[in-house]
Coordinates of C-alpha atoms in Angstrom, one line a residue:
X269 CA 101.9 112.6 150.5
X270 CA 102.8 109.4 152.4
X271 CA 104.3 106.6 150.4
X272 CA 102.2 103.4 150.8
X273 CA 102.2 100.0 149.3
X274 CA 99.2 101.0 147.3
X275 CA 101.2 103.7 145.6
X276 CA 103.8 101.3 144.4
X277 CA 101.1 98.9 143.2
X278 CA 99.4 101.8 141.2
X279 CA 102.8 102.4 139.5
X280 CA 103.0 98.8 138.5
X281 CA 106.1 98.2 140.6
X282 CA 104.7 95.0 142.2
X283 CA 103.3 93.4 139.1
X284 CA 105.4 94.3 136.1
X285 CA 105.7 97.0 133.5
X286 CA 103.3 99.9 133.5
X287 CA 100.8 99.8 130.6
X288 CA 98.4 102.4 129.2
X289 CA 98.8 106.1 129.7
X290 CA 101.9 107.2 131.4
X291 CA 103.5 110.5 132.3
X292 CA 105.8 110.1 129.3
X293 CA 102.9 109.6 126.9
X294 CA 101.0 112.6 128.4
X295 CA 104.0 114.9 127.9
X296 CA 104.3 113.6 124.3
X297 CA 100.7 114.4 123.6
X298 CA 100.9 117.9 125.0
X299 CA 104.1 118.5 123.0
X300 CA 102.3 117.4 119.8
X301 CA 99.4 119.8 120.4
X302 CA 101.8 122.6 121.1
X303 CA 103.6 121.9 117.9
X304 CA 100.4 122.2 115.9
X305 CA 99.5 125.5 117.6
X306 CA 103.0 126.9 116.6
X307 CA 102.6 125.7 113.1
X308 CA 99.2 127.3 112.8
X309 CA 100.6 130.6 114.1
X310 CA 103.4 130.6 111.6
X311 CA 101.1 129.7 108.7
X312 CA 98.8 132.5 109.8
X313 CA 101.7 135.0 109.6
X314 CA 102.7 133.7 106.1
X315 CA 99.1 133.8 104.9
X316 CA 98.7 137.4 106.2
X317 CA 101.9 138.5 104.4
X318 CA 100.9 136.7 101.2
X319 CA 97.5 138.3 101.4
X320 CA 98.9 141.8 101.9
X321 CA 101.4 141.4 99.0
X322 CA 98.5 140.3 96.8
X323 CA 96.4 143.2 97.9
X324 CA 99.1 145.8 97.0
X325 CA 99.7 144.2 93.7
X326 CA 103.0 142.5 94.4
X327 CA 102.2 138.9 95.1
X328 CA 104.8 136.5 96.5
X329 CA 106.5 134.3 93.8
X330 CA 109.4 131.8 94.0
X331 CA 111.5 134.3 92.0
X332 CA 110.8 137.1 94.5
X333 CA 112.3 135.1 97.3
X334 CA 115.7 134.5 95.7
X335 CA 118.1 137.4 96.0
X336 CA 119.6 138.8 92.8
X337 CA 123.4 138.3 92.9
X338 CA 125.5 140.0 90.3
X339 CA 128.3 137.5 89.4
X340 CA 129.9 140.0 87.0
X341 CA 130.8 142.2 89.9
X342 CA 134.5 141.5 91.0
X343 CA 133.8 142.4 94.6
X344 CA 131.0 139.9 94.7
X345 CA 133.3 137.1 93.5
X346 CA 135.9 138.1 96.2
X347 CA 133.2 137.9 98.8
X348 CA 132.0 134.5 97.6
X349 CA 135.6 133.2 97.5
X350 CA 136.2 134.5 101.0
X351 CA 133.0 132.8 102.3
X352 CA 134.0 129.5 100.7
X353 CA 137.6 129.5 102.0
X354 CA 136.3 130.4 105.5
X355 CA 133.8 127.6 105.4
X356 CA 136.6 125.1 104.4
X357 CA 138.7 126.2 107.3
X358 CA 136.0 126.5 110.0
X359 CA 133.5 123.8 109.2
X360 CA 135.8 120.8 110.0
X361 CA 136.5 122.2 113.5
X362 CA 132.9 123.3 114.0
X363 CA 131.7 119.8 113.0
X364 CA 134.1 118.1 115.3
X365 CA 132.0 119.2 118.3
X366 CA 128.8 117.6 117.1
X367 CA 127.2 114.7 119.0
X368 CA 128.2 111.4 117.4
X369 CA 125.0 109.6 118.4
X370 CA 122.6 107.7 116.3
X371 CA 118.9 108.3 116.8
X372 CA 116.5 105.3 116.8
X373 CA 112.8 106.0 116.8
X374 CA 110.6 103.5 118.6
X375 CA 109.5 102.0 115.4
X376 CA 113.1 101.4 114.4
X377 CA 113.6 99.1 117.5
X378 CA 112.5 95.6 116.8
X379 CA 113.0 94.3 120.3
X380 CA 110.9 94.8 123.5
X381 CA 111.2 93.3 127.0
X382 CA 109.3 90.3 125.7
X383 CA 112.3 89.4 123.6
X384 CA 114.6 89.4 126.7
X385 CA 114.9 85.8 128.0
X386 CA 117.1 84.0 130.4
X387 CA 117.8 86.9 132.8
X388 CA 114.8 87.1 135.1
X389 CA 116.4 88.9 138.1
X390 CA 118.1 91.4 135.8
X391 CA 115.0 91.9 133.8
X392 CA 112.9 92.6 136.9
X393 CA 115.3 95.3 138.1
X394 CA 115.3 97.0 134.7
X395 CA 111.5 96.9 134.7
X396 CA 111.4 98.7 138.1
X397 CA 113.7 101.4 136.7
X398 CA 111.6 101.6 133.5
X399 CA 108.5 102.1 135.6
X400 CA 110.0 105.0 137.4
X401 CA 111.0 106.5 134.0
X402 CA 107.5 106.2 132.6
X403 CA 105.8 107.5 135.8
X404 CA 108.4 110.1 136.7
X405 CA 106.0 112.9 137.4
X406 CA 103.8 110.8 139.7
X407 CA 106.9 109.4 141.5
X408 CA 108.6 112.8 142.0
X409 CA 105.6 115.2 142.5
X410 CA 103.1 113.0 144.3
X411 CA 105.4 110.6 146.2
X412 CA 108.4 113.0 146.6
X413 CA 111.0 110.6 145.2
X414 CA 114.0 111.2 143.1
X415 CA 113.9 109.3 139.8
X416 CA 116.9 107.4 138.6
X417 CA 119.0 109.3 136.0
X418 CA 121.6 106.7 135.2
X419 CA 121.9 102.9 135.0
X420 CA 125.2 101.1 134.7
X421 CA 125.1 97.7 132.9
X422 CA 128.3 95.8 133.9
X423 CA 129.3 92.3 132.9
X424 CA 131.2 90.2 130.4
X425 CA 130.9 90.7 126.7
X426 CA 127.9 89.1 125.0
X427 CA 125.6 88.9 128.1
X428 CA 122.9 91.1 126.6
X429 CA 123.6 94.6 127.8
X430 CA 123.0 96.4 124.5
X431 CA 120.0 94.1 123.7
X432 CA 118.3 94.9 127.0
X433 CA 118.9 98.7 126.6
X434 CA 117.2 98.6 123.2
X435 CA 114.4 96.5 124.6
X436 CA 113.9 99.2 127.3
X437 CA 113.5 101.9 124.6
X438 CA 111.3 99.7 122.4
X439 CA 109.0 98.9 125.3
X440 CA 108.8 102.5 126.7
X441 CA 108.0 103.8 123.1
X442 CA 110.6 106.6 123.4
X443 CA 113.6 107.5 121.2
X444 CA 116.9 105.8 121.7
X445 CA 120.1 107.7 121.3
X446 CA 122.9 105.2 120.8
X447 CA 126.6 106.2 121.0
X448 CA 129.9 104.5 121.4
X449 CA 132.1 106.1 123.9
X450 CA 135.1 105.9 121.5
X451 CA 133.1 108.1 119.1
X452 CA 133.5 111.0 121.5
X453 CA 137.3 111.1 121.1
X454 CA 138.6 113.7 118.7
X455 CA 142.0 114.9 117.3
X456 CA 141.0 118.5 118.1
X457 CA 141.8 119.9 121.5
X458 CA 138.6 120.3 123.6
X459 CA 136.4 118.6 121.0
X460 CA 135.8 115.5 123.2
X461 CA 134.2 117.6 125.9
X462 CA 132.2 119.5 123.3
X463 CA 130.9 116.2 121.9
X464 CA 129.8 115.1 125.3
X465 CA 128.0 118.4 125.9
X466 CA 126.4 118.1 122.5
X467 CA 125.2 114.6 123.3
X468 CA 123.6 115.6 126.5
X469 CA 122.1 118.7 124.9
X470 CA 120.5 116.4 122.2
X471 CA 119.1 114.2 125.0
X472 CA 117.5 117.1 126.7
X473 CA 116.0 118.4 123.4
X474 CA 114.6 115.1 122.4
X475 CA 113.2 114.4 125.9
X476 CA 111.3 117.7 125.9
X477 CA 109.9 117.0 122.5
X478 CA 109.0 113.3 123.0
X479 CA 108.2 113.2 126.7
X480 CA 111.3 111.0 127.4
X481 CA 114.4 109.6 125.9
X482 CA 116.8 106.8 126.7
X483 CA 120.5 107.4 126.0
X484 CA 122.9 104.5 125.7
X485 CA 126.7 104.8 125.9
X486 CA 128.5 101.7 124.7
X487 CA 132.0 100.8 126.1
X488 CA 131.6 103.4 128.8
X489 CA 135.0 102.7 130.3
X490 CA 136.6 104.5 127.3
X491 CA 135.6 107.9 128.8
X492 CA 134.8 107.0 132.4
X493 CA 137.9 105.3 133.9
X494 CA 139.0 106.4 137.4
X495 CA 140.9 109.7 137.3
X496 CA 143.5 108.4 139.7
X497 CA 144.6 105.8 137.2
X498 CA 144.7 107.9 134.0
X499 CA 147.1 110.4 132.6
X500 CA 146.3 114.1 132.5
X501 CA 146.3 115.1 136.1
X502 CA 143.3 117.3 135.6
X503 CA 145.3 119.8 133.4
X504 CA 144.0 120.5 129.9
X505 CA 141.4 118.2 128.4
X506 CA 143.1 114.8 128.8
X507 CA 141.3 111.7 130.2
X508 CA 140.8 113.4 133.6
X509 CA 139.2 116.4 131.9
X510 CA 136.8 114.2 130.0
X511 CA 135.7 112.5 133.2
X512 CA 135.2 115.9 134.8
X513 CA 133.0 117.0 131.9
X514 CA 131.0 113.8 132.1
X515 CA 130.4 114.4 135.8
X516 CA 129.1 117.9 135.1
X517 CA 126.8 116.8 132.3
X518 CA 125.3 114.1 134.5
X519 CA 124.1 116.9 136.7
X520 CA 122.8 119.1 133.9
X521 CA 119.4 117.7 133.2
X522 CA 117.6 120.7 134.6
X523 CA 119.5 123.1 132.4
X524 CA 116.9 125.2 130.5
X525 CA 116.9 125.4 126.7
X526 CA 118.0 128.6 124.8
X527 CA 114.5 129.9 124.5
X528 CA 113.8 129.6 128.2
X529 CA 117.1 131.3 129.0
X530 CA 116.3 134.2 126.7
X531 CA 112.8 134.5 128.3
X532 CA 114.3 134.4 131.8
X533 CA 116.8 137.0 130.9
X534 CA 114.1 139.3 129.5
X535 CA 112.0 138.9 132.6
X536 CA 115.0 139.6 134.8
X537 CA 115.7 142.8 132.8
X538 CA 112.1 144.0 133.1
X539 CA 111.9 143.2 136.8
X540 CA 114.9 145.5 137.5
X541 CA 112.5 148.4 136.7
X542 CA 109.4 147.1 138.6
X543 CA 108.5 147.4 142.2
X544 CA 109.0 144.2 144.3
X545 CA 105.2 143.5 144.6
X546 CA 104.7 143.9 140.8
X547 CA 107.6 141.9 139.5
X548 CA 106.8 139.2 136.8
X549 CA 107.2 135.6 138.0
X550 CA 109.5 133.5 135.8
X551 CA 108.1 130.2 134.5
X552 CA 109.0 127.3 136.6
X553 CA 111.8 125.2 135.2
X554 CA 110.9 121.6 134.1
X555 CA 113.4 118.8 134.1
X556 CA 113.3 116.7 131.0
X557 CA 112.8 113.0 131.4
X558 CA 116.2 111.5 130.5
X559 CA 117.5 108.0 131.4
X560 CA 121.2 107.3 130.7
X561 CA 122.2 103.7 130.3
X562 CA 125.9 102.9 130.1
X563 CA 127.5 99.5 129.4
X564 CA 131.0 98.4 130.3
X565 CA 133.0 95.2 130.8
X566 CA 135.1 97.0 133.4
X567 CA 132.7 98.4 136.0
X568 CA 135.3 98.2 138.8
X569 CA 137.6 100.5 136.9
X570 CA 135.2 103.4 136.6
X571 CA 135.6 106.7 138.5
X572 CA 133.8 106.4 141.9
X573 CA 132.3 109.8 141.4
X574 CA 130.3 108.5 138.5
X575 CA 128.6 105.9 140.7
X576 CA 127.3 108.2 143.4
X577 CA 123.6 108.8 143.8
X578 CA 122.3 111.3 141.2
X579 CA 124.5 110.0 138.5
X580 CA 124.8 106.3 137.8
X581 CA 123.1 105.4 141.1
X582 CA 122.1 101.8 140.1
X583 CA 124.6 99.2 138.9
X584 CA 123.0 96.1 137.3
X585 CA 125.4 93.2 136.9
X586 CA 125.1 90.8 133.9
X587 CA 126.4 87.3 134.6
X588 CA 126.8 84.3 132.3
X589 CA 123.5 82.4 132.3
X590 CA 123.0 79.4 134.5
X591 CA 121.5 76.1 133.1
X592 CA 117.9 77.2 133.6
X593 CA 118.5 80.5 131.8
X594 CA 120.4 78.8 129.0
X595 CA 117.4 76.5 128.5
X596 CA 115.2 79.6 128.0
X597 CA 117.7 81.2 125.7
X598 CA 118.1 78.0 123.6
X599 CA 114.3 77.6 123.4
X600 CA 113.9 81.2 122.3
X601 CA 116.4 80.8 119.4
X602 CA 115.4 77.3 118.4
X603 CA 111.8 78.6 117.8
X604 CA 113.4 80.8 115.1
X605 CA 115.8 78.3 113.6
X606 CA 115.0 75.1 111.7
X607 CA 116.1 71.9 113.5
X608 CA 115.1 68.3 113.8
X609 CA 113.9 66.3 116.8
X610 CA 117.4 65.4 118.0
X611 CA 117.9 69.0 119.0
X612 CA 116.2 70.1 122.3
X613 CA 116.7 73.1 124.5
X614 CA 117.7 70.8 127.4
X615 CA 120.6 69.3 125.5
X616 CA 121.7 72.7 124.2
X617 CA 121.6 74.1 127.7
X618 CA 123.7 71.2 128.9
X619 CA 126.3 71.6 126.1
X620 CA 126.8 75.4 126.5
X621 CA 128.0 75.7 130.1
X622 CA 129.9 79.0 130.4
X623 CA 128.4 80.4 127.2
X624 CA 126.9 83.9 126.9
X625 CA 123.6 84.4 125.1
X626 CA 125.4 85.7 122.1
X627 CA 127.6 82.6 122.0
X628 CA 124.6 80.3 122.2
X629 CA 123.0 82.1 119.2
X630 CA 126.3 81.9 117.3
X631 CA 126.6 78.2 118.1
X632 CA 123.2 77.5 116.6
X633 CA 124.0 79.7 113.5
X634 CA 127.2 77.8 113.0
X635 CA 125.2 74.5 113.3
X636 CA 122.9 75.7 110.5
X637 CA 126.0 76.5 108.4
X638 CA 127.3 73.0 109.0
X639 CA 123.9 71.5 108.0
X640 CA 123.8 73.6 104.9
X641 CA 127.3 72.5 103.9
X642 CA 126.1 68.9 104.1
X643 CA 123.1 69.7 101.8
X644 CA 120.5 69.9 104.5
X645 CA 118.3 72.8 105.6
X646 CA 117.6 71.5 109.1
X647 CA 120.3 71.2 111.8
X648 CA 120.8 68.1 113.8
X649 CA 122.5 67.4 117.1
X650 CA 125.6 66.2 115.3
X651 CA 125.8 69.6 113.5
X652 CA 125.7 71.4 116.9
X653 CA 128.6 69.2 118.2
X654 CA 130.5 69.9 115.0
X655 CA 129.8 73.6 115.4
X656 CA 131.0 73.6 119.0
X657 CA 134.3 72.1 118.0
X658 CA 134.7 74.5 115.1
X659 CA 134.1 77.5 117.3
X660 CA 136.3 76.4 120.3
X661 CA 139.1 74.6 118.5
X662 CA 139.0 75.1 114.8
X663 CA 137.9 73.5 111.5
X664 CA 138.5 69.8 111.0
X665 CA 140.9 68.8 108.3
X666 CA 142.0 65.6 106.8
X667 CA 145.4 64.5 108.1
X668 CA 147.8 61.8 106.8
X669 CA 148.8 59.6 109.8
X670 CA 151.1 56.6 109.7
X671 CA 149.3 53.5 110.9
X672 CA 151.2 53.4 114.2
X673 CA 150.6 57.1 114.8
X674 CA 146.9 56.9 114.0
X675 CA 146.6 54.0 116.6
X676 CA 148.5 56.0 119.2
X677 CA 146.2 59.0 118.8
X678 CA 143.1 56.8 119.0
X679 CA 144.5 55.2 122.2
X680 CA 145.4 58.6 123.6
X681 CA 141.9 60.1 123.1
X682 CA 140.2 57.0 124.3
X683 CA 142.2 57.2 127.5
X684 CA 141.0 60.7 128.2
X685 CA 137.4 59.8 127.4
X686 CA 137.4 56.6 129.6
X687 CA 138.9 58.5 132.6
X688 CA 136.3 61.3 132.1
X689 CA 133.4 58.8 132.0
X690 CA 134.5 56.8 135.0
X691 CA 135.0 59.9 137.0
X692 CA 131.5 61.1 136.4
X693 CA 131.9 63.6 133.6
X694 CA 129.6 63.8 130.5
X695 CA 131.6 63.1 127.4
X696 CA 130.3 64.9 124.4
X697 CA 132.5 63.8 121.5
X698 CA 135.7 61.9 120.9
X699 CA 137.6 62.6 117.7
X700 CA 140.9 61.8 116.1
X701 CA 140.5 64.4 113.3
X702 CA 142.9 67.2 113.1
X703 CA 141.7 70.6 114.3
X704 CA 144.1 73.6 114.4
X705 CA 147.1 72.3 116.4
X706 CA 145.2 69.4 118.0
X707 CA 145.6 65.9 116.5
X708 CA 142.6 64.7 118.4
X709 CA 139.9 66.1 120.7
X710 CA 137.8 64.8 123.7
X711 CA 135.1 67.1 125.0
X712 CA 133.6 66.6 128.5
X713 CA 131.8 68.6 131.1
X714 CA 130.2 68.3 134.5
X715 CA 126.6 67.1 134.5
X716 CA 125.6 70.2 136.5
X717 CA 126.7 73.8 136.7
X718 CA 129.1 74.3 139.6
X719 CA 130.5 77.5 141.0
X720 CA 132.9 75.7 143.3
X721 CA 135.4 72.9 142.9
X722 CA 136.4 70.5 145.7
X723 CA 139.7 68.9 146.3
X724 CA 138.4 65.6 144.8
X725 CA 137.2 67.4 141.7
X726 CA 140.6 69.0 141.2
X727 CA 142.2 65.5 141.5
X728 CA 139.6 64.1 139.0
X729 CA 140.6 66.9 136.5
X730 CA 144.2 66.0 136.9
X731 CA 143.5 62.3 136.3
X732 CA 141.6 63.1 133.1
X733 CA 144.5 65.2 131.9
X734 CA 146.9 62.2 132.5
X735 CA 144.5 59.6 131.0
X736 CA 146.0 60.0 127.5
X737 CA 149.6 59.5 128.4
X738 CA 148.8 56.6 130.7
X739 CA 146.8 54.9 127.9
X740 CA 149.8 55.3 125.6
X741 CA 152.1 53.8 128.1
X742 CA 149.7 50.8 128.6
X743 CA 149.1 50.0 124.9
X744 CA 152.2 51.6 123.2
X745 CA 154.8 51.0 125.9
X746 CA 155.8 54.6 126.0
X747 CA 154.3 58.1 125.9
X748 CA 154.8 60.6 123.1
X749 CA 155.1 64.4 122.9
X750 CA 151.4 64.6 122.3
X751 CA 150.9 64.6 126.0
X752 CA 152.8 67.9 126.5
X753 CA 149.7 70.2 126.7
X754 CA 148.0 67.6 129.1
X755 CA 151.0 67.7 131.4
X756 CA 151.0 71.5 131.4
X757 CA 147.3 71.7 132.3
X758 CA 147.8 69.0 135.1
X759 CA 150.7 71.0 136.5
X760 CA 148.7 74.2 136.6
X761 CA 145.9 72.5 138.5
X762 CA 148.3 70.9 141.0
X763 CA 150.1 74.2 141.6
X764 CA 146.7 75.9 142.2
X765 CA 145.9 73.3 144.8
X766 CA 149.2 73.7 146.6
X767 CA 149.9 77.4 146.1
X768 CA 146.5 79.1 146.4
X769 CA 143.8 76.7 147.7
X770 CA 145.3 75.0 150.7
X771 CA 144.7 71.6 149.2
X772 CA 148.3 70.4 149.5
X773 CA 148.7 70.0 153.2
X774 CA 149.7 73.6 153.9
X775 CA 147.3 76.5 154.7
X776 CA 149.8 79.1 153.4
X777 CA 149.0 80.8 150.1
X778 CA 151.9 81.5 147.9
X779 CA 149.5 83.5 145.7
X780 CA 149.2 86.1 148.5
X781 CA 153.0 86.7 148.3
X782 CA 154.7 89.1 146.0
X783 CA 157.9 87.9 144.4
X784 CA 160.2 88.3 141.4
X785 CA 157.7 86.0 139.6
X786 CA 154.9 88.5 140.0
X787 CA 151.5 86.9 139.7
X788 CA 152.7 83.7 138.1
X789 CA 151.5 81.2 140.7
X790 CA 153.0 78.2 138.9
X791 CA 156.5 79.8 139.0
X792 CA 156.0 80.5 142.7
X793 CA 155.1 76.9 143.5
X794 CA 158.0 75.5 141.4
X795 CA 160.5 77.9 143.0
X796 CA 159.4 76.8 146.5
X797 CA 161.1 73.4 147.1
X798 CA 158.5 72.0 149.7
X799 CA 155.5 73.2 147.6
X800 CA 157.1 71.7 144.4
X801 CA 157.5 68.4 146.1
X802 CA 153.8 68.4 147.2
X803 CA 152.7 69.3 143.7
X804 CA 154.8 66.5 142.2
X805 CA 153.4 64.0 144.6
X806 CA 149.8 65.0 143.7
X807 CA 150.7 64.4 140.0
X808 CA 152.3 61.0 140.8
X809 CA 149.3 59.9 142.9
X810 CA 146.9 61.0 140.1
X811 CA 148.9 59.0 137.6
X812 CA 148.8 55.9 139.8
X813 CA 145.0 56.3 140.2
X814 CA 144.2 56.7 136.5
X815 CA 146.6 53.8 135.6
X816 CA 144.5 51.6 137.8
X817 CA 141.3 52.8 136.2
X818 CA 142.5 52.2 132.6
X819 CA 144.1 48.9 133.5
X820 CA 140.7 47.6 134.6
X821 CA 139.2 48.8 131.2
X822 CA 141.9 47.6 128.8
X823 CA 139.3 45.8 126.6
X824 CA 137.1 48.8 126.4
X825 CA 140.1 51.0 125.7
X826 CA 141.0 48.9 122.7
X827 CA 137.5 48.6 121.4
X828 CA 137.1 52.4 121.6
X829 CA 140.4 53.0 119.8
X830 CA 139.4 50.5 117.1
X831 CA 136.1 52.3 116.6
X832 CA 137.8 55.6 116.3
X833 CA 140.1 54.2 113.6
X834 CA 137.0 53.2 111.7
X835 CA 134.7 56.3 112.3
X836 CA 137.2 59.0 113.3
X837 CA 134.5 60.5 115.6
X838 CA 132.3 59.0 118.3
X839 CA 129.5 60.7 120.3
X840 CA 129.5 60.3 124.1
X841 CA 126.7 57.8 124.0
X842 CA 128.4 55.7 121.4
X843 CA 131.7 55.8 123.3
X844 CA 130.0 54.7 126.6
X845 CA 128.5 51.6 124.9
X846 CA 131.9 50.6 123.7
X847 CA 133.5 50.5 127.1
X848 CA 130.6 48.9 128.8
X849 CA 130.9 45.3 129.7
X850 CA 133.5 43.3 131.8
X851 CA 135.7 45.5 134.0
X852 CA 138.8 43.5 133.2
X853 CA 139.6 42.2 129.7

């Protein structure tokens, strides 16, 4: 049959998820009917035996089904003791080869594809694979295609890999066999490979009974790392042996069950005695509908043989959400969490650049905890800002500052914030409250999500880092050791510009060279005399530039520092109002 655009439309590939009757639901219905026929056959046998026993005057009773054991017989006690001791010795090893999976029925899964937000391209690719899974017979028998057997979800932690896999099973209305790759590991030799075989055997069994099954392996790199980079050398079980077993099992979906193997063997035995033209035809083997989904944070480290067609032939990358996707995620969670009018999805999306979906949800939960600690049941925007600082830096705590030291910290943080505002950054919060090792905090970010940074943006970052120490020098005559971490960050940025990015006047990359410093780019730049001089000049030029900026805003600098002394924390909008006004003061 020729594959046309209409075929794909009939499968739902061009519109979305297949709805209504599918190949999977049809197999499930046939299996259900076959199960009733088998039950009826067994009940008929039991009824026949019971009727016969009643007819001969010896009806079946519960007591007649229990064997009579003579516990007074010494030999019987020896036999029982031997059985118990054998079980104690054998069962632990026998149980070590059982599949460690957890079976979730469709009704146990509370998520569907409708609960997946903020990842449209990833979601669409998964829907295409799910359509092939649901219409596997149509795609393979009528269209001649090979269905996908494995999907690899690769991406940073918290980007929704497990959530999407559960949504697939919940939407497809099939069982979901969840297992962590570390659960396959065992102290017994050979048990790891046995557990993998047992897991795939369970997948095939459930798929035949339910019309389809989705298996999910979490932290897949624990058993799938490249064999060239692991110990074992292919001898014994080892890491290499585990990968070999995994490769074999990924090709074992057409392995027949025990009953089918017995039937085939019986037919083969009978056919040995029959003429060629009278031989019995064996039943055609059917391949169970199994889809394996594996998740990992280290997709590039997996064995290449796992990623070839027929195994994990489709890799779906999960990235951190962009601003539009963060808006959808924030809106989804805010619909479930109590908040006031100061909290909007737009603001949450702007505040959470670089956050994963899990981190966004955690931020909102932490904001609810903050609101509850203040005696409120509804979170506000201030609660979200407080939660962000708590997560990223630590809890705030009261600190006893001397008057001069308190003024210096307020000046320092005001210098950072003024430099950030004047250089086009969005300031979120300015605080002089202690958090972990920080005596004060200034949060700022770019107004838009950027994947690239220009030379000017690197220089702006350096100026913001130096804003605190320059403010101290202007208002306190000298800098303090509180600027140590700022100088470290500024030095790293300058060394990146000179040693790796060609932004220091030379196109040579020290990062491309191997040396006694390994991959430490800063050490390479500092050890190279010309590069070090260029990096130092970048820092000096940045200091001169930020000194000019803050000198023109001396009045605003003092007003902001005074406000911090009174309130300890200022929002970005409050801080911007304080420094507005005459340029020079």
